[in-house]
Each structure stands twice: as C-alpha cells, then as structure tokens.
Amino acid sequence: MIVALDVPGEREISDLVEKLSGVVRCFKIGLEVFTSLGPRAVDIVAESGSRVFLDLKFHDIPNTVFRAVRAAARLRISLLTVHACGGAAMLRAAKEALLEEATDAKLLAVTVLTSVDRRVAREEMGLEGDLEEIALRWATMAQACGVDGVVASTSEAARIKKELGDDFLVVTPGIRPRGEDMHDQKRVATPRDAIRAGSDMLVVGRPVTRATNPRAVALSIIQEIRGALDRDTNHGRVNHITEDNTAAKTHA
Ligand code: C5P
C-alpha cells in the first residue's frame, strides 16, 4: 500500500509519516506537496526510511520531459510518473533519462485517470472506445518504450496483467474501502478487488489522510490486502508478502 500525501505542508507530511511509521513504507508525493515544498518533501519521507513515489505526471515535449526526469532521478525516489498520452517519443525520452542517471527508480505511465469515466473520456476529451481498450493500448505502447509499468484503475488491471505479463507493474489509485466517500474519483474499487484484479501496488489517499485515526485505517486496509493475497496464495498465485507489503508472485 502506498499512501498519497496530498496534504498542505511540511508539518502535515511529517505528522502523517510518523503516525504511519512501521505500517506504511511508501508514500506518494504529488503535485500539491511538490509544488509547495519541492525536493524538501522527498527528503522528509526518505529520511524517515520510507520509499518515495514522486507522482508529478510529466506531460510535455520529449526534450523537456527528458530533462525533468533526469532532475527527478537525482532525488531519493523509487517511482516516478509520466502521462502515457504524451506519446512514444516522450515515454522513450523519460526512460532514457532514468537510464542515464543509473537509478533503480521505476518509471510508470499514467493511463486514463481514475476520475475520468466513459462519458468524460468521450464527450470532453474526444477519446473514442472503451476505457479498458484505451488503457490497454497506452500500456502496450508504454511497455514497448521500456516503461516499467502503468497507473491504471482496477477495471483495467486484470486485462493489462494478462496481456502484458506479470513483470509489468500495475499501480492502482481510486481505492476505497467499502462504504467510503468516492470524492472526485469515478472508477473506484475496494482493496480486495484491486488485489484480485492483479494490481501490484494500491494508492490510497483521503480514506487514510482524512481519517481521525489514519494508522487504524491503514492497518485495516493492509489486513484486507493480506486477506486477498492469502486467497491468491491458495490458488498458487502469490509466494509471500514482502517486507514492503507488495506481493511476490510466481509466474504461473
Ligand atoms: O485521495 P485519493 O485516494 O482519491 O487519492 C488518489 C491519489 O492518486 C491522488 O494523489 C491522485 O493524484 C492519484 N492518482 C489518481 N488517478 C490516477 C493517477 C493518480 O487518483 N490515474
């Protein structure tokens, strides 16, 4: 589980990271936090011993993205995002920049945002066809460009895993434990359903960050993830849960 630190300032970040210490080992730094605090936000999380998912969703001409990814790769990050719809040349440039910096950070391409539904995609964005088809097409392009995985909703995760293989990461936001508010998200899923669809990492924001007891909510989500993984283990899909709460899977 990755917790999205969509909070206003340094104090709130440190507070959440501390409250979740020992439970959550990867935090997502997004546009709000990075725009206000810059690399300092990455340092706060990294210094706590947790991993950083820098979710800046770059989308620009290849040269600009190359330079931005190279700058990001010099920070202590484990995951970084670009928009798949920036096209193949942009995705290749992003991967090249990571290779040039010789970092272990993984590059993820964002497919269709989980706040976009079929109507918005068609009427407002001019995207024809099924969202699953679009996400799969973009994920296929991203994989061909050397990208390590995608950010996609649970509805697309199973198909992407099936078509592109188990090593291609699928990270899923829009996670809502049963009964939770959807906020601005449209394509949401429970932790259990996301794991069963094959997602490798779940991104959870407001259900944890706005809870009166974030640690308790995080623990109950992890419990739900473990339950879903145990079920998969019984079906031979998962070997064990690694230290950082990701599933180590067989390639059956
Ligand atoms: O609060 P909530 O759980 O909805 O947060 C989801 C997080 O995942 C946000 O930080 C959002 O920017 C991010 N995200 C998303 N959908 C995507 C990619 C990223 O919701 N497709």
Short mmCIF file of C-alpha atoms and ligand atoms in Angstrom, two decimals:
data_model
loop_
_atom_site.label_atom_id
_atom_site.label_comp_id
_atom_site.label_asym_id
_atom_site.label_seq_id
_atom_site.Cartn_x
_atom_site.Cartn_y
_atom_site.Cartn_z
CA MET A 1 0.00 0.00 0.00
CA ILE A 2 1.19 3.47 -0.91
CA VAL A 3 -0.30 6.44 0.93
CA ALA A 4 -0.82 9.61 -1.12
CA LEU A 5 0.42 12.55 0.93
CA ASP A 6 -1.97 15.09 -0.56
CA VAL A 7 -1.68 17.47 2.39
CA PRO A 8 -0.82 21.17 2.55
CA GLY A 9 2.51 21.46 4.34
CA GLU A 10 5.66 20.11 5.89
CA ARG A 11 4.13 19.68 9.32
CA GLU A 12 1.21 17.62 7.97
CA ILE A 13 3.60 15.38 5.98
CA SER A 14 5.85 14.70 8.94
CA ASP A 15 2.84 14.11 11.14
CA LEU A 16 1.32 11.50 8.78
CA VAL A 17 4.62 9.77 8.07
CA GLU A 18 5.18 9.46 11.81
CA LYS A 19 1.64 8.24 12.55
CA LEU A 20 2.01 5.59 9.83
CA SER A 21 5.56 4.53 10.67
CA GLY A 22 6.08 0.78 10.65
CA VAL A 23 2.77 0.31 8.84
CA VAL A 24 3.24 2.14 5.53
CA ARG A 25 6.63 2.04 3.82
CA CYS A 26 5.96 4.01 0.65
CA PHE A 27 4.44 7.47 0.32
CA LYS A 28 3.29 9.29 -2.77
CA ILE A 29 4.29 12.90 -3.21
CA GLY A 30 2.06 14.59 -5.72
CA LEU A 31 1.57 17.95 -7.33
CA GLU A 32 0.31 19.89 -4.31
CA VAL A 33 3.12 18.94 -1.97
CA PHE A 34 5.91 19.14 -4.55
CA THR A 35 4.72 22.50 -5.83
CA SER A 36 4.77 23.97 -2.36
CA LEU A 37 7.78 22.23 -0.80
CA GLY A 38 9.87 20.91 -3.71
CA PRO A 39 12.63 18.33 -3.03
CA ARG A 40 12.32 19.01 0.72
CA ALA A 41 9.15 16.87 0.65
CA VAL A 42 11.12 13.94 -0.82
CA ASP A 43 13.78 14.36 1.86
CA ILE A 44 11.25 14.29 4.72
CA VAL A 45 9.87 10.93 3.55
CA ALA A 46 13.25 9.44 2.56
CA GLU A 47 14.81 10.45 5.89
CA SER A 48 12.05 8.55 7.71
CA GLY A 49 13.27 5.40 5.94
CA SER A 50 10.26 5.14 3.65
CA ARG A 51 10.25 4.97 -0.12
CA VAL A 52 9.05 7.85 -2.28
CA PHE A 53 6.67 7.65 -5.21
CA LEU A 54 7.08 11.00 -6.98
CA ASP A 55 3.81 11.45 -8.85
CA LEU A 56 4.39 14.54 -10.97
CA LYS A 57 2.76 13.06 -14.09
CA PHE A 58 5.06 14.77 -16.60
CA HIS A 59 3.46 15.52 -19.96
CA ASP A 60 5.48 17.75 -22.32
CA ILE A 61 7.72 17.57 -25.37
CA PRO A 62 10.32 14.77 -25.19
CA ASN A 63 13.30 17.07 -24.52
CA THR A 64 11.57 18.80 -21.60
CA VAL A 65 10.42 15.50 -20.10
CA PHE A 66 13.93 14.04 -20.52
CA ARG A 67 15.41 16.92 -18.53
CA ALA A 68 12.68 16.89 -15.88
CA VAL A 69 13.01 13.12 -15.35
CA ARG A 70 16.79 13.45 -15.11
CA ALA A 71 16.35 16.09 -12.40
CA ALA A 72 13.80 13.92 -10.55
CA ALA A 73 16.08 10.89 -10.76
CA ARG A 74 18.69 12.79 -8.73
CA LEU A 75 16.26 12.85 -5.78
CA ARG A 76 15.80 9.84 -3.49
CA ILE A 77 12.81 8.36 -5.30
CA SER A 78 11.64 4.82 -6.08
CA LEU A 79 8.77 5.52 -8.50
CA LEU A 80 8.05 8.33 -10.96
CA THR A 81 5.13 9.03 -13.29
CA VAL A 82 4.64 10.48 -16.76
CA HIS A 83 1.41 10.60 -18.79
CA ALA A 84 1.12 7.79 -21.35
CA CYS A 85 -0.82 10.11 -23.66
CA GLY A 86 2.37 12.17 -24.14
CA GLY A 87 3.22 9.57 -26.81
CA ALA A 88 6.00 7.11 -27.54
CA ALA A 89 8.84 9.60 -28.11
CA MET A 90 8.12 11.26 -24.76
CA LEU A 91 7.98 7.89 -22.95
CA ARG A 92 11.27 6.77 -24.51
CA ALA A 93 12.88 10.08 -23.51
CA ALA A 94 11.71 9.60 -19.92
CA LYS A 95 13.16 6.08 -19.76
CA GLU A 96 16.43 7.22 -21.34
CA ALA A 97 16.79 9.89 -18.66
CA LEU A 98 16.40 7.30 -15.89
CA LEU A 99 18.93 5.01 -17.57
CA GLU A 100 21.37 7.89 -17.93
CA GLU A 101 21.13 8.57 -14.18
CA ALA A 102 21.62 4.83 -13.48
CA THR A 103 18.88 4.87 -10.85
CA ASP A 104 16.77 1.95 -9.63
CA ALA A 105 13.66 4.13 -9.75
CA LYS A 106 10.81 2.66 -11.77
CA LEU A 107 9.01 4.64 -14.41
CA LEU A 108 5.21 4.42 -14.53
CA ALA A 109 2.93 5.74 -17.27
CA VAL A 110 -0.45 7.07 -16.17
CA THR A 111 -3.17 5.70 -18.46
CA VAL A 112 -6.72 7.06 -18.04
CA LEU A 113 -7.16 8.98 -14.77
CA THR A 114 -9.47 7.27 -12.30
CA SER A 115 -11.51 10.48 -12.08
CA VAL A 116 -12.43 10.09 -15.78
CA ASP A 117 -15.40 7.96 -16.77
CA ARG A 118 -16.57 6.88 -20.21
CA ARG A 119 -18.73 9.99 -20.73
CA VAL A 120 -15.95 12.41 -19.79
CA ALA A 121 -13.48 10.50 -21.98
CA ARG A 122 -15.79 10.61 -24.99
CA GLU A 123 -17.54 13.98 -24.68
CA GLU A 124 -14.87 16.13 -23.05
CA MET A 125 -11.61 14.52 -24.12
CA GLY A 126 -12.61 13.15 -27.54
CA LEU A 127 -11.42 9.63 -26.69
CA GLU A 128 -13.45 7.05 -28.60
CA GLY A 129 -13.90 3.48 -27.40
CA ASP A 130 -13.87 1.54 -24.23
CA LEU A 131 -11.71 2.87 -21.38
CA GLU A 132 -10.25 -0.61 -20.93
CA GLU A 133 -9.18 -0.65 -24.60
CA ILE A 134 -7.63 2.82 -24.36
CA ALA A 135 -5.75 1.95 -21.16
CA LEU A 136 -4.50 -1.31 -22.68
CA ARG A 137 -3.39 0.43 -25.88
CA TRP A 138 -1.45 3.06 -23.93
CA ALA A 139 0.01 0.45 -21.58
CA THR A 140 1.17 -1.61 -24.58
CA MET A 141 2.85 1.46 -26.07
CA ALA A 142 4.46 2.28 -22.71
CA GLN A 143 5.85 -1.24 -22.36
CA ALA A 144 7.29 -1.08 -25.88
CA CYS A 145 9.07 2.16 -24.86
CA GLY A 146 10.75 0.47 -21.89
CA VAL A 147 8.44 1.88 -19.21
CA ASP A 148 8.25 -0.36 -16.12
CA GLY A 149 4.51 -0.24 -15.53
CA VAL A 150 1.35 1.80 -15.52
CA VAL A 151 -1.05 3.55 -13.23
CA ALA A 152 -4.48 2.19 -14.09
CA SER A 153 -7.81 1.55 -12.42
CA THR A 154 -8.87 -1.83 -11.12
CA SER A 155 -11.20 -2.27 -14.09
CA GLU A 156 -8.20 -2.38 -16.41
CA ALA A 157 -5.65 -4.11 -14.17
CA ALA A 158 -6.57 -7.72 -14.94
CA ARG A 159 -6.53 -7.22 -18.71
CA ILE A 160 -3.21 -5.33 -18.62
CA LYS A 161 -1.63 -8.05 -16.47
CA LYS A 162 -2.94 -10.78 -18.75
CA GLU A 163 -1.80 -9.13 -21.97
CA LEU A 164 1.48 -7.56 -20.86
CA GLY A 165 2.77 -10.07 -18.32
CA ASP A 166 3.25 -10.21 -14.60
CA ASP A 167 6.52 -8.24 -14.55
CA PHE A 168 4.85 -5.15 -15.97
CA LEU A 169 3.71 -3.25 -12.86
CA VAL A 170 0.14 -2.11 -12.37
CA VAL A 171 -0.35 0.55 -9.70
CA THR A 172 -3.95 1.34 -8.82
CA PRO A 173 -5.37 4.51 -7.30
CA GLY A 174 -9.06 5.14 -6.66
CA ILE A 175 -9.04 2.69 -3.75
CA ARG A 176 -11.98 2.95 -1.40
CA PRO A 177 -12.71 0.57 1.46
CA ARG A 178 -16.39 -0.39 1.37
CA GLY A 179 -18.71 2.44 2.47
CA GLU A 180 -16.11 5.21 1.97
CA ASP A 181 -16.79 8.51 0.17
CA MET A 182 -15.70 8.44 -3.52
CA HIS A 183 -14.74 12.17 -3.50
CA ASP A 184 -13.87 13.16 -7.11
CA GLN A 185 -12.98 9.59 -8.14
CA LYS A 186 -15.25 7.73 -10.56
CA ARG A 187 -13.63 4.34 -11.21
CA VAL A 188 -13.05 3.11 -7.67
CA ALA A 189 -12.53 -0.34 -6.15
CA THR A 190 -12.07 -1.90 -2.73
CA PRO A 191 -8.55 -3.01 -1.73
CA ARG A 192 -9.67 -6.64 -2.04
CA ASP A 193 -10.98 -6.22 -5.59
CA ALA A 194 -7.88 -4.31 -6.70
CA ILE A 195 -5.59 -7.10 -5.43
CA ARG A 196 -7.77 -9.76 -7.01
CA ALA A 197 -7.59 -7.90 -10.31
CA GLY A 198 -3.79 -8.24 -10.12
CA SER A 199 -2.70 -4.76 -9.01
CA ASP A 200 0.83 -4.76 -7.61
CA MET A 201 0.50 -1.61 -5.52
CA LEU A 202 -2.53 0.28 -4.26
CA VAL A 203 -2.51 4.05 -3.83
CA VAL A 204 -4.76 5.28 -1.04
CA GLY A 205 -5.13 8.94 -0.22
CA ARG A 206 -8.08 10.56 1.50
CA PRO A 207 -9.52 7.44 3.17
CA VAL A 208 -6.28 7.38 5.23
CA THR A 209 -5.12 11.00 5.30
CA ARG A 210 -8.50 12.39 6.33
CA ALA A 211 -9.28 9.68 8.87
CA THR A 212 -9.38 10.55 12.54
CA ASN A 213 -7.12 7.56 13.09
CA PRO A 214 -5.01 7.13 9.92
CA ARG A 215 -2.97 4.29 11.41
CA ALA A 216 -6.07 2.22 12.20
CA VAL A 217 -7.48 2.75 8.71
CA ALA A 218 -4.12 1.87 7.10
CA LEU A 219 -3.89 -1.29 9.20
CA SER A 220 -7.39 -2.38 8.25
CA ILE A 221 -6.62 -1.83 4.55
CA ILE A 222 -3.42 -3.87 4.88
CA GLN A 223 -5.44 -6.56 6.59
CA GLU A 224 -7.85 -6.60 3.66
CA ILE A 225 -4.91 -6.76 1.20
CA ARG A 226 -3.41 -9.68 3.11
CA GLY A 227 -6.76 -11.47 3.09
CA ALA A 228 -6.99 -11.11 -0.69
CA LEU A 229 -3.36 -12.22 -1.13
CA ASP A 230 -3.87 -15.26 1.10
CA ARG A 231 -6.74 -16.27 -1.09
CA ASP A 232 -4.45 -15.91 -4.13
CA THR A 233 -1.73 -17.90 -2.37
CA ASN A 234 -4.19 -20.73 -2.03
CA HIS A 235 -4.65 -20.53 -5.77
CA GLY A 236 -0.86 -20.59 -6.31
CA ARG A 237 -0.51 -17.01 -7.50
CA VAL A 238 1.43 -15.49 -4.63
CA ASN A 239 4.57 -16.77 -2.93
CA HIS A 240 4.77 -14.41 0.01
CA ILE A 241 4.23 -10.84 1.05
CA THR A 242 7.49 -8.92 1.01
CA GLU A 243 8.60 -6.53 3.74
CA ASP A 244 7.21 -3.53 1.87
CA ASN A 245 3.76 -5.06 1.61
CA THR A 246 3.99 -5.94 -2.08
CA ALA A 247 3.19 -9.42 -3.25
CA ALA A 248 5.94 -11.60 -4.64
CA LYS A 249 4.20 -13.61 -7.28
CA THR A 250 5.01 -16.74 -9.18
CA HIS A 251 4.94 -16.60 -12.94
CA ALA A 252 2.49 -19.47 -13.28
O1 C5P B 1 -7.49 10.56 -2.13
P1 C5P B 1 -7.43 9.51 -3.18
O2 C5P B 1 -7.34 8.11 -2.61
O3 C5P B 1 -8.52 9.65 -4.23
O4 C5P B 1 -6.02 9.78 -3.89
C1 C5P B 1 -5.62 9.15 -5.07
C2 C5P B 1 -4.27 9.66 -5.46
O5 C5P B 1 -3.83 9.00 -6.65
C3 C5P B 1 -4.21 11.16 -5.76
O6 C5P B 1 -2.98 11.65 -5.27
C4 C5P B 1 -4.24 11.26 -7.27
O7 C5P B 1 -3.48 12.34 -7.75
C5 C5P B 1 -3.57 9.94 -7.70
N1 C5P B 1 -3.98 9.39 -8.99
C6 C5P B 1 -5.30 9.08 -9.29
N2 C5P B 1 -5.62 8.55 -10.52
C7 C5P B 1 -4.66 8.32 -11.43
C8 C5P B 1 -3.33 8.62 -11.13
C9 C5P B 1 -3.02 9.15 -9.88
O8 C5P B 1 -6.18 9.25 -8.45
N3 C5P B 1 -4.95 7.74 -12.58
#
